[in-house]
GROMACS .gro file of C-alpha atoms in nm:
model
  422
    1MET     CA    1   4.637  -1.824   2.529
    2ARG     CA    2   4.297  -2.001   2.650
    3VAL     CA    3   4.233  -2.060   2.994
    4ARG     CA    4   3.905  -2.272   3.100
    5LEU     CA    5   3.775  -2.219   3.425
    6ALA     CA    6   3.469  -2.406   3.649
    7PHE     CA    7   3.191  -2.130   3.647
    8MET     CA    8   2.880  -2.203   3.937
    9ASP     CA    9   2.734  -1.869   3.962
   10PRO     CA   10   2.590  -1.748   3.627
   11LEU     CA   11   2.599  -1.430   3.527
   12PRO     CA   12   2.253  -1.279   3.423
   13TYR     CA   13   2.172  -1.136   3.080
   14SER     CA   14   2.486  -1.357   2.927
   15ARG     CA   15   2.488  -1.292   2.506
   16ASN     CA   16   2.516  -1.616   2.459
   17ASP     CA   17   2.323  -1.936   2.460
   18ARG     CA   18   2.590  -2.172   2.619
   19ASP     CA   19   2.684  -2.242   2.992
   20SER     CA   20   2.964  -2.049   3.014
   21ILE     CA   21   3.062  -1.698   2.952
   22ALA     CA   22   3.324  -1.591   2.696
   23ILE     CA   23   3.539  -1.293   2.838
   24LEU     CA   24   3.846  -1.141   2.659
   25LEU     CA   25   4.123  -0.985   2.858
   26VAL     CA   26   4.353  -0.723   2.666
   27GLU     CA   27   4.639  -0.635   2.901
   28ASP     CA   28   5.018  -0.621   2.777
   29CYS     CA   29   5.200  -0.636   3.124
   30ALA     CA   30   5.193  -0.986   3.227
   31THR     CA   31   5.171  -0.934   3.596
   32ASP     CA   32   4.870  -0.744   3.546
   33ARG     CA   33   4.752  -1.018   3.327
   34THR     CA   34   4.818  -1.288   3.577
   35LEU     CA   35   4.640  -1.130   3.838
   36ALA     CA   36   4.334  -1.025   3.665
   37THR     CA   37   4.313  -1.403   3.570
   38LEU     CA   38   4.289  -1.536   3.917
   39CYS     CA   39   4.065  -1.282   4.025
   40LEU     CA   40   3.849  -1.391   3.755
   41GLU     CA   41   3.913  -1.755   3.847
   42ASN     CA   42   3.828  -1.706   4.211
   43GLY     CA   43   3.525  -1.487   4.169
   44LEU     CA   44   3.326  -1.670   3.916
   45GLY     CA   45   3.439  -2.042   3.947
   46ASP     CA   46   3.385  -2.306   3.627
   47GLY     CA   47   3.253  -2.217   3.304
   48LEU     CA   48   3.429  -1.920   3.227
   49GLU     CA   49   3.572  -1.932   2.861
   50LEU     CA   50   3.889  -1.663   2.883
   51TYR     CA   51   4.073  -1.541   2.602
   52THR     CA   52   4.398  -1.326   2.618
   53ALA     CA   53   4.545  -1.078   2.416
   54ASP     CA   54   4.828  -0.832   2.464
   55THR     CA   55   4.848  -0.615   2.197
   56LEU     CA   56   4.511  -0.429   1.981
   57GLN     CA   57   4.575  -0.589   1.671
   58SER     CA   58   4.531  -0.986   1.889
   59ALA     CA   59   4.232  -0.867   2.011
   60MET     CA   60   4.093  -0.695   1.746
   61ASP     CA   61   4.198  -1.102   1.540
   62ARG     CA   62   4.008  -1.242   1.877
   63ILE     CA   63   3.669  -1.034   1.866
   64SER     CA   64   3.665  -1.097   1.458
   65GLN     CA   65   3.669  -1.476   1.527
   66SER     CA   66   3.504  -1.555   1.873
   67ARG     CA   67   3.149  -1.469   2.032
   68LEU     CA   68   3.235  -1.255   2.357
   69ASP     CA   69   3.006  -1.153   2.621
   70LEU     CA   70   3.273  -0.923   2.730
   71ILE     CA   71   3.599  -0.707   2.680
   72LEU     CA   72   3.851  -0.606   2.981
   73LEU     CA   73   4.091  -0.332   2.804
   74ASP     CA   74   4.404  -0.178   2.895
   75LEU     CA   75   4.374   0.139   2.690
   76HIS     CA   76   4.741   0.159   2.645
   77LEU     CA   77   4.911  -0.136   2.484
   78PRO     CA   78   5.217  -0.122   2.204
   79ASP     CA   79   5.006  -0.108   1.905
   80SER     CA   80   4.746   0.132   2.042
   81GLU     CA   81   4.709   0.418   2.285
   82GLY     CA   82   4.447   0.563   2.523
   83LEU     CA   83   4.070   0.591   2.392
   84ASP     CA   84   4.195   0.538   2.031
   85THR     CA   85   4.258   0.160   2.182
   86LEU     CA   86   3.870   0.185   2.247
   87ARG     CA   87   3.742   0.326   1.941
   88HIS     CA   88   3.910   0.046   1.704
   89VAL     CA   89   3.750  -0.223   1.917
   90LEU     CA   90   3.375  -0.031   1.884
   91ARG     CA   91   3.487  -0.018   1.545
   92VAL     CA   92   3.490  -0.421   1.507
   93ASP     CA   93   3.188  -0.466   1.741
   94PRO     CA   94   2.987  -0.163   1.816
   95ASP     CA   95   2.772  -0.409   2.051
   96ALA     CA   96   3.062  -0.489   2.289
   97THR     CA   97   3.034  -0.501   2.652
   98VAL     CA   98   3.358  -0.327   2.724
   99VAL     CA   99   3.485  -0.271   3.103
  100VAL     CA  100   3.793  -0.087   3.082
  101ILE     CA  101   4.138  -0.132   3.290
  102SER     CA  102   4.329   0.178   3.345
  103GLY     CA  103   4.632   0.318   3.546
  104GLU     CA  104   4.568   0.511   3.841
  105SER     CA  105   4.671   0.834   3.698
  106GLU     CA  106   4.479   0.757   3.384
  107GLU     CA  107   4.166   0.781   3.567
  108SER     CA  108   4.016   1.049   3.374
  109SER     CA  109   4.089   0.860   3.052
  110ALA     CA  110   3.846   0.568   3.186
  111ILE     CA  111   3.623   0.816   3.249
  112SER     CA  112   3.583   0.967   2.927
  113ALA     CA  113   3.591   0.616   2.784
  114VAL     CA  114   3.316   0.551   2.962
  115ARG     CA  115   3.117   0.819   2.798
  116LEU     CA  116   3.273   0.688   2.481
  117GLY     CA  117   3.098   0.326   2.503
  118ALA     CA  118   3.234   0.146   2.764
  119GLN     CA  119   3.001   0.010   3.025
  120ASP     CA  120   3.240   0.061   3.351
  121PHE     CA  121   3.640   0.065   3.417
  122ILE     CA  122   3.824  -0.015   3.730
  123VAL     CA  123   4.160   0.117   3.855
  124LYS     CA  124   4.471  -0.059   3.846
  125GLY     CA  125   4.620  -0.161   4.187
  126THR     CA  126   4.405  -0.171   4.475
  127GLN     CA  127   4.082  -0.161   4.310
  128LEU     CA  128   4.181  -0.480   4.151
  129THR     CA  129   4.035  -0.764   4.391
  130ASP     CA  130   3.818  -1.077   4.330
  131ARG     CA  131   3.488  -0.885   4.491
  132HIS     CA  132   3.523  -0.557   4.236
  133LEU     CA  133   3.591  -0.700   3.909
  134ILE     CA  134   3.357  -0.960   3.952
  135ARG     CA  135   3.114  -0.671   4.076
  136SER     CA  136   3.262  -0.452   3.776
  137ILE     CA  137   3.162  -0.718   3.527
  138ARG     CA  138   2.805  -0.767   3.665
  139LEU     CA  139   2.708  -0.417   3.649
  140ALA     CA  140   2.859  -0.374   3.293
  141MET     CA  141   2.647  -0.705   3.179
  142GLU     CA  142   2.351  -0.584   3.326
  143ARG     CA  143   2.373  -0.211   3.153
  144ALA     CA  144   2.457  -0.406   2.819
  145ALA     CA  145   2.171  -0.579   2.878
  146HIS     CA  146   1.990  -0.292   2.977
  147ARG     CA  147   2.084  -0.097   2.615
  148SER     CA  148   2.043  -0.422   2.406
  149MET     CA  149   1.684  -0.409   2.541
  150GLU     CA  150   1.598  -0.060   2.489
  151ALA     CA  151   1.727  -0.098   2.117
  152GLU     CA  152   1.523  -0.363   2.100
  153LEU     CA  153   1.195  -0.198   2.204
  154LEU     CA  154   1.289   0.126   2.033
  155GLU     CA  155   1.302  -0.116   1.688
  156ILE     CA  156   0.985  -0.268   1.773
  157ARG     CA  157   0.817   0.033   1.828
  158HIS     CA  158   0.946   0.175   1.526
  159GLN     CA  159   0.825  -0.146   1.322
  160MET     CA  160   0.522  -0.095   1.476
  161HIS     CA  161   0.442   0.256   1.373
  162MET     CA  162   0.537   0.181   1.041
  163ALA     CA  163   0.278  -0.114   1.045
  164HIS     CA  164   0.028   0.143   1.218
  165GLN     CA  165   0.111   0.379   0.879
  166ILE     CA  166   0.047   0.121   0.619
  167GLN     CA  167  -0.269  -0.009   0.823
  168LYS     CA  168  -0.426   0.325   0.815
  169ARG     CA  169  -0.359   0.346   0.424
  170LEU     CA  170  -0.528  -0.002   0.369
  171LEU     CA  171  -0.866   0.174   0.530
  172PRO     CA  172  -1.061   0.352   0.261
  173GLY     CA  173  -1.183   0.702   0.365
  174ARG     CA  174  -1.415   0.776   0.559
  175LEU     CA  175  -1.754   0.851   0.283
  176PHE     CA  176  -1.807   0.612  -0.035
  177GLY     CA  177  -2.080   0.670  -0.211
  178CYS     CA  178  -2.256   0.547  -0.542
  179THR     CA  179  -2.584   0.598  -0.732
  180LYS     CA  180  -2.827   0.407  -0.488
  181TYR     CA  181  -2.662   0.440  -0.146
  182SER     CA  182  -2.407   0.691   0.055
  183MET     CA  183  -2.159   0.473   0.315
  184ALA     CA  184  -1.933   0.604   0.615
  185GLY     CA  185  -1.738   0.406   0.856
  186GLY     CA  186  -1.473   0.477   1.107
  187CYS     CA  187  -1.209   0.234   1.323
  188GLN     CA  188  -1.031   0.359   1.637
  189PRO     CA  189  -0.797   0.132   1.740
  190ALA     CA  190  -0.766   0.048   2.123
  191ASN     CA  191  -0.333   0.071   2.069
  192GLU     CA  192  -0.123   0.202   1.745
  193ASN     CA  193  -0.198  -0.192   1.596
  194GLY     CA  194  -0.564  -0.303   1.561
  195GLY     CA  195  -0.744  -0.629   1.421
  196ASP     CA  196  -1.052  -0.438   1.287
  197TYR     CA  197  -1.118  -0.305   0.973
  198PHE     CA  198  -1.347  -0.188   0.707
  199ASP     CA  199  -1.373  -0.163   0.374
  200PHE     CA  200  -1.554  -0.028   0.069
  201MET     CA  201  -1.506  -0.164  -0.274
  202ARG     CA  202  -1.683  -0.085  -0.635
  203LEU     CA  203  -1.681  -0.356  -0.871
  204PRO     CA  204  -1.673  -0.358  -1.289
  205ASP     CA  205  -2.054  -0.413  -1.280
  206GLY     CA  206  -2.152  -0.107  -1.099
  207SER     CA  207  -2.210  -0.325  -0.760
  208SER     CA  208  -2.027  -0.233  -0.450
  209CYS     CA  209  -1.881  -0.459  -0.176
  210VAL     CA  210  -1.886  -0.358   0.192
  211VAL     CA  211  -1.698  -0.572   0.453
  212ILE     CA  212  -1.617  -0.532   0.829
  213GLY     CA  213  -1.377  -0.744   1.021
  214ASP     CA  214  -1.277  -0.822   1.358
  215VAL     CA  215  -0.920  -1.049   1.440
  216SER     CA  216  -0.877  -1.182   1.748
  217GLY     CA  217  -0.657  -1.054   1.951
  218HIS     CA  218  -0.416  -0.697   1.955
  219GLY     CA  219  -0.099  -0.582   1.852
  220ILE     CA  220   0.098  -0.615   1.550
  221GLY     CA  221  -0.051  -0.977   1.532
  222PRO     CA  222  -0.386  -0.954   1.476
  223SER     CA  223  -0.308  -0.673   1.237
  224MET     CA  224  -0.084  -0.895   0.996
  225VAL     CA  225  -0.431  -1.126   0.967
  226MET     CA  226  -0.625  -0.817   0.915
  227ILE     CA  227  -0.376  -0.711   0.620
  228GLU     CA  228  -0.389  -1.068   0.483
  229THR     CA  229  -0.755  -1.109   0.485
  230ARG     CA  230  -0.820  -0.747   0.342
  231ALA     CA  231  -0.611  -0.887   0.049
  232SER     CA  232  -0.766  -1.205   0.002
  233ILE     CA  233  -1.123  -1.077  -0.010
  234ARG     CA  234  -1.002  -0.780  -0.257
  235ALA     CA  235  -0.845  -1.052  -0.467
  236LEU     CA  236  -1.165  -1.267  -0.470
  237VAL     CA  237  -1.397  -1.038  -0.500
  238MET     CA  238  -1.228  -0.907  -0.846
  239THR     CA  239  -1.307  -1.252  -0.995
  240GLY     CA  240  -1.659  -1.224  -0.949
  241MET     CA  241  -1.692  -1.512  -0.707
  242GLU     CA  242  -2.031  -1.513  -0.498
  243ILE     CA  243  -1.914  -1.368  -0.136
  244GLY     CA  244  -2.030  -1.704   0.023
  245GLU     CA  245  -1.791  -1.856  -0.222
  246VAL     CA  246  -1.562  -1.568  -0.140
  247LEU     CA  247  -1.553  -1.621   0.234
  248THR     CA  248  -1.500  -1.994   0.230
  249GLU     CA  249  -1.186  -1.966   0.028
  250VAL     CA  250  -1.045  -1.696   0.235
  251ASN     CA  251  -1.123  -1.917   0.555
  252ARG     CA  252  -0.932  -2.193   0.353
  253LEU     CA  253  -0.647  -1.939   0.356
  254LEU     CA  254  -0.624  -1.860   0.697
  255ILE     CA  255  -0.649  -2.209   0.815
  256ASN     CA  256  -0.324  -2.281   0.670
  257ASP     CA  257  -0.161  -1.994   0.825
  258LEU     CA  258  -0.366  -1.927   1.155
  259LYS     CA  259  -0.319  -2.284   1.265
  260HIS     CA  260  -0.575  -2.225   1.504
  261ASN     CA  261  -0.406  -1.956   1.706
  262ALA     CA  262  -0.672  -1.671   1.604
  263PHE     CA  263  -1.001  -1.650   1.424
  264VAL     CA  264  -1.198  -1.354   1.244
  265THR     CA  265  -1.530  -1.266   1.260
  266LEU     CA  266  -1.605  -1.095   0.966
  267PHE     CA  267  -1.935  -0.977   0.790
  268MET     CA  268  -1.985  -0.887   0.428
  269VAL     CA  269  -2.247  -0.687   0.205
  270HIS     CA  270  -2.290  -0.718  -0.167
  271LEU     CA  271  -2.513  -0.415  -0.282
  272ASP     CA  272  -2.688  -0.499  -0.605
  273PRO     CA  273  -2.649  -0.119  -0.825
  274THR     CA  274  -3.048  -0.099  -0.901
  275GLY     CA  275  -3.051  -0.009  -0.506
  276ARG     CA  276  -3.362  -0.239  -0.459
  277ARG     CA  277  -3.143  -0.601  -0.329
  278CYS     CA  278  -2.856  -0.733  -0.189
  279ALA     CA  279  -2.639  -1.020  -0.082
  280TYR     CA  280  -2.444  -1.070   0.264
  281SER     CA  281  -2.239  -1.347   0.422
  282SER     CA  282  -2.163  -1.391   0.779
  283ALA     CA  283  -1.863  -1.563   0.949
  284GLY     CA  284  -1.985  -1.491   1.307
  285HIS     CA  285  -2.072  -1.116   1.273
  286PRO     CA  286  -2.374  -0.968   1.250
  287GLY     CA  287  -2.573  -0.690   1.069
  288TYR     CA  288  -2.822  -0.530   1.093
  289LEU     CA  289  -3.098  -0.363   0.916
  290VAL     CA  290  -3.281  -0.074   0.993
  291ARG     CA  291  -3.572  -0.005   0.821
  292ASN     CA  292  -3.675   0.373   0.787
  293ASP     CA  293  -4.000   0.340   0.994
  294GLY     CA  294  -3.729   0.223   1.297
  295ALA     CA  295  -3.800  -0.114   1.286
  296SER     CA  296  -3.469  -0.355   1.309
  297LEU     CA  297  -3.360  -0.674   1.173
  298VAL     CA  298  -3.080  -0.892   1.300
  299LEU     CA  299  -2.873  -1.007   0.973
  300SER     CA  300  -2.683  -1.353   1.061
  301SER     CA  301  -2.602  -1.705   0.948
  302PRO     CA  302  -2.519  -2.011   1.143
  303ASN     CA  303  -2.100  -1.988   1.000
  304PRO     CA  304  -1.855  -1.944   1.263
  305PRO     CA  305  -1.570  -1.727   1.224
  306LEU     CA  306  -1.282  -1.734   1.007
  307GLY     CA  307  -0.979  -1.974   1.054
  308ILE     CA  308  -1.164  -2.243   1.294
  309VAL     CA  309  -1.335  -2.499   1.028
  310SER     CA  310  -1.122  -2.584   0.758
  311ASP     CA  311  -1.392  -2.743   0.545
  312GLU     CA  312  -1.700  -2.461   0.627
  313ARG     CA  313  -1.907  -2.366   0.364
  314TYR     CA  314  -2.016  -2.001   0.398
  315LEU     CA  315  -2.388  -1.909   0.301
  316SER     CA  316  -2.462  -1.623   0.107
  317MET     CA  317  -2.811  -1.478   0.227
  318ASN     CA  318  -3.031  -1.239   0.037
  319LEU     CA  319  -3.262  -0.909   0.092
  320ASP     CA  320  -3.471  -0.851  -0.173
  321ASP     CA  321  -3.724  -0.576  -0.105
  322LEU     CA  322  -3.460  -0.268  -0.011
  323ARG     CA  323  -3.621   0.075   0.045
  324GLY     CA  324  -3.512   0.431   0.062
  325ASP     CA  325  -3.384   0.558   0.385
  326ASP     CA  326  -3.302   0.196   0.486
  327LEU     CA  327  -3.029   0.133   0.681
  328LEU     CA  328  -2.736  -0.135   0.670
  329VAL     CA  329  -2.544  -0.103   1.034
  330MET     CA  330  -2.191  -0.290   1.112
  331PHE     CA  331  -1.976  -0.254   1.435
  332THR     CA  332  -1.737  -0.453   1.612
  333ASP     CA  333  -1.778  -0.579   1.974
  334GLY     CA  334  -1.520  -0.283   2.061
  335ILE     CA  335  -1.891  -0.104   2.059
  336THR     CA  336  -2.113  -0.308   2.232
  337GLU     CA  337  -1.847  -0.408   2.492
  338ALA     CA  338  -1.748  -0.080   2.616
  339THR     CA  339  -1.759  -0.073   2.986
  340ARG     CA  340  -1.700   0.166   3.288
  341ASP     CA  341  -1.649  -0.115   3.511
  342HIS     CA  342  -1.545  -0.464   3.325
  343GLU     CA  343  -1.869  -0.602   3.487
  344THR     CA  344  -2.153  -0.388   3.261
  345PHE     CA  345  -2.088  -0.357   2.872
  346LEU     CA  346  -2.305  -0.118   2.648
  347GLY     CA  347  -2.436  -0.414   2.468
  348VAL     CA  348  -2.641  -0.385   2.131
  349ALA     CA  349  -2.967  -0.271   2.199
  350PRO     CA  350  -2.865   0.077   2.298
  351VAL     CA  351  -2.684   0.107   1.947
  352LEU     CA  352  -2.938  -0.005   1.743
  353LYS     CA  353  -3.164   0.263   1.993
  354THR     CA  354  -2.927   0.539   1.913
  355VAL     CA  355  -2.936   0.396   1.492
  356VAL     CA  356  -3.305   0.437   1.500
  357ALA     CA  357  -3.311   0.770   1.599
  358ASN     CA  358  -3.077   0.959   1.412
  359ARG     CA  359  -3.198   0.742   1.087
  360HIS     CA  360  -3.292   1.028   0.872
  361ARG     CA  361  -2.935   1.168   0.921
  362SER     CA  362  -2.643   1.130   0.654
  363ALA     CA  363  -2.478   0.793   0.714
  364ASP     CA  364  -2.160   0.980   0.843
  365TYR     CA  365  -2.366   1.146   1.164
  366VAL     CA  366  -2.517   0.781   1.244
  367VAL     CA  367  -2.111   0.689   1.248
  368ASP     CA  368  -2.048   0.947   1.492
  369GLN     CA  369  -2.335   0.903   1.692
  370VAL     CA  370  -2.203   0.490   1.757
  371PHE     CA  371  -1.924   0.634   1.807
  372ASP     CA  372  -1.963   0.881   2.103
  373LEU     CA  373  -2.202   0.686   2.241
  374ALA     CA  374  -1.920   0.422   2.315
  375ALA     CA  375  -1.695   0.725   2.414
  376ARG     CA  376  -1.961   0.803   2.656
  377VAL     CA  377  -1.948   0.455   2.843
  378GLU     CA  378  -1.574   0.425   2.810
  379PRO     CA  379  -1.358   0.733   2.742
  380GLU     CA  380  -1.120   0.677   2.424
  381SER     CA  381  -0.843   0.705   2.714
  382CYS     CA  382  -0.980   0.397   2.882
  383GLN     CA  383  -1.022   0.170   2.541
  384HIS     CA  384  -0.942  -0.162   2.536
  385ASP     CA  385  -1.053  -0.287   2.237
  386ASP     CA  386  -1.089  -0.192   1.878
  387ARG     CA  387  -1.417  -0.001   1.772
  388THR     CA  388  -1.492  -0.006   1.412
  389ALA     CA  389  -1.830   0.075   1.268
  390VAL     CA  390  -2.004   0.149   0.922
  391VAL     CA  391  -2.341   0.246   0.822
  392ILE     CA  392  -2.502   0.169   0.467
  393LYS     CA  393  -2.820   0.446   0.392
  394ARG     CA  394  -3.007   0.337   0.110
  395LEU     CA  395  -3.081   0.672  -0.058
  396ALA     CA  396  -3.437   0.791  -0.120
  397ASP     CA  397  -3.574   0.723  -0.491
  398ALA     CA  398  -3.605   1.079  -0.684
  399VAL     CA  399  -4.022   1.203  -0.648
  400PRO     CA  400  -4.029   1.381  -0.992
  401ARG     CA  401  -4.133   1.750  -0.947
  402PRO     CA  402  -4.481   1.807  -1.041
  403HIS     CA  403  -4.491   2.028  -1.336
  404PHE     CA  404  -4.654   2.385  -1.277
  405GLN     CA  405  -4.832   2.507  -1.623
  406SER     CA  406  -4.680   2.854  -1.717
  407PRO     CA  407  -4.858   3.109  -1.934
  408ALA     CA  408  -4.641   3.003  -2.186
  409ASP     CA  409  -4.694   2.658  -2.225
  410SER     CA  410  -5.074   2.725  -2.235
  411ILE     CA  411  -5.068   2.948  -2.558
  412HIS     CA  412  -5.102   2.730  -2.884
  413SER     CA  413  -5.087   2.755  -3.227
  414ASP     CA  414  -5.408   2.808  -3.280
  415TYR     CA  415  -5.502   3.016  -3.008
  416ARG     CA  416  -5.647   3.416  -3.097
  417MET     CA  417  -5.671   3.684  -2.908
  418PRO     CA  418  -5.968   3.800  -2.830
  419PRO     CA  419  -6.085   4.121  -3.017
  420PRO     CA  420  -6.034   4.436  -2.879
  421PRO     CA  421  -6.353   4.610  -2.702
  422HIS     CA  422  -6.541   4.855  -2.926
   0.00000   0.00000   0.00000
């Protein structure tokens, strides 16, 4: 039987998107069924979709056929008895919101039913009033909504943790080296999923590419953009494209996906295997050259971040005079914008000063000093943005060892021992 009633005061957190609330009343006693129907009518008004069933089987059929918001369930039915009734219902719909209606002598069973998964129970008799029934329904739906939200949050947390693990595996090791360079990088996300990244790539011709990037925003969305950016760059670099062309193509791909909802600042370096020169390309993200004598130079271009201008052509800039102990330094704004009061920020100059002061140390040590500087201004417990830094150190050219002549080296085949003294 189906009764459609008026509904003026909507219940919160309904599981459907309709204007009405669907309730299944499972009760084999005609008198109790009529009384419960009148209570629902008086308490809820129009908009209620009420279904009734007098056996477990008919209830199971209705549950499988209809989208229900709540089930009012009598535990004792002609074809089912006690808690088994609830178990059967929850087996068909584990997420069902159930309020048990029991006889006064069955209150202990009703409490057990709540422990088993029911949201509430009502004892027949004096408790089955309009006010008490509607209050129980409201509380049951609130609890069910809370339980559903908790489950969704746990699932989201699990997914974010999985994404974080994937993201960590995509980052390279802290150290990377080749014949003419040593390199180090690190990334400290502000939360479990960050939008910063860096990458080291060794190419088939013996050259290397290094990238640092920063996706706008935080969380799972930017981390997915980061993964797409990384994959695109890696695939295109291996085709032998010049790095400006690589960023031009990556920008075109991101424009189609981001639809101006995000952007990526990025700096990319291509290191020649001779160690004498490199090329760089910038998408709204500067790099820095720190010479072995302490002089520094900003490396940038007029190109905007990726994902903003669809037909942008990114430039490749050349450095043709790299020297031993020169440093190429890159860092994201999570470092330069470290702050104690959100009014005064660390800035670029102190970071470069730290790099210059430690320029004769290892690349790994310089990266640590940069992170330590930011942490002193804004401890990691208060960190509001992802922090990433990369340092590339041009190794000093090997100096030939001086050759010291040994006595054996000075003996020639025509050398004659002096005659013994007389």
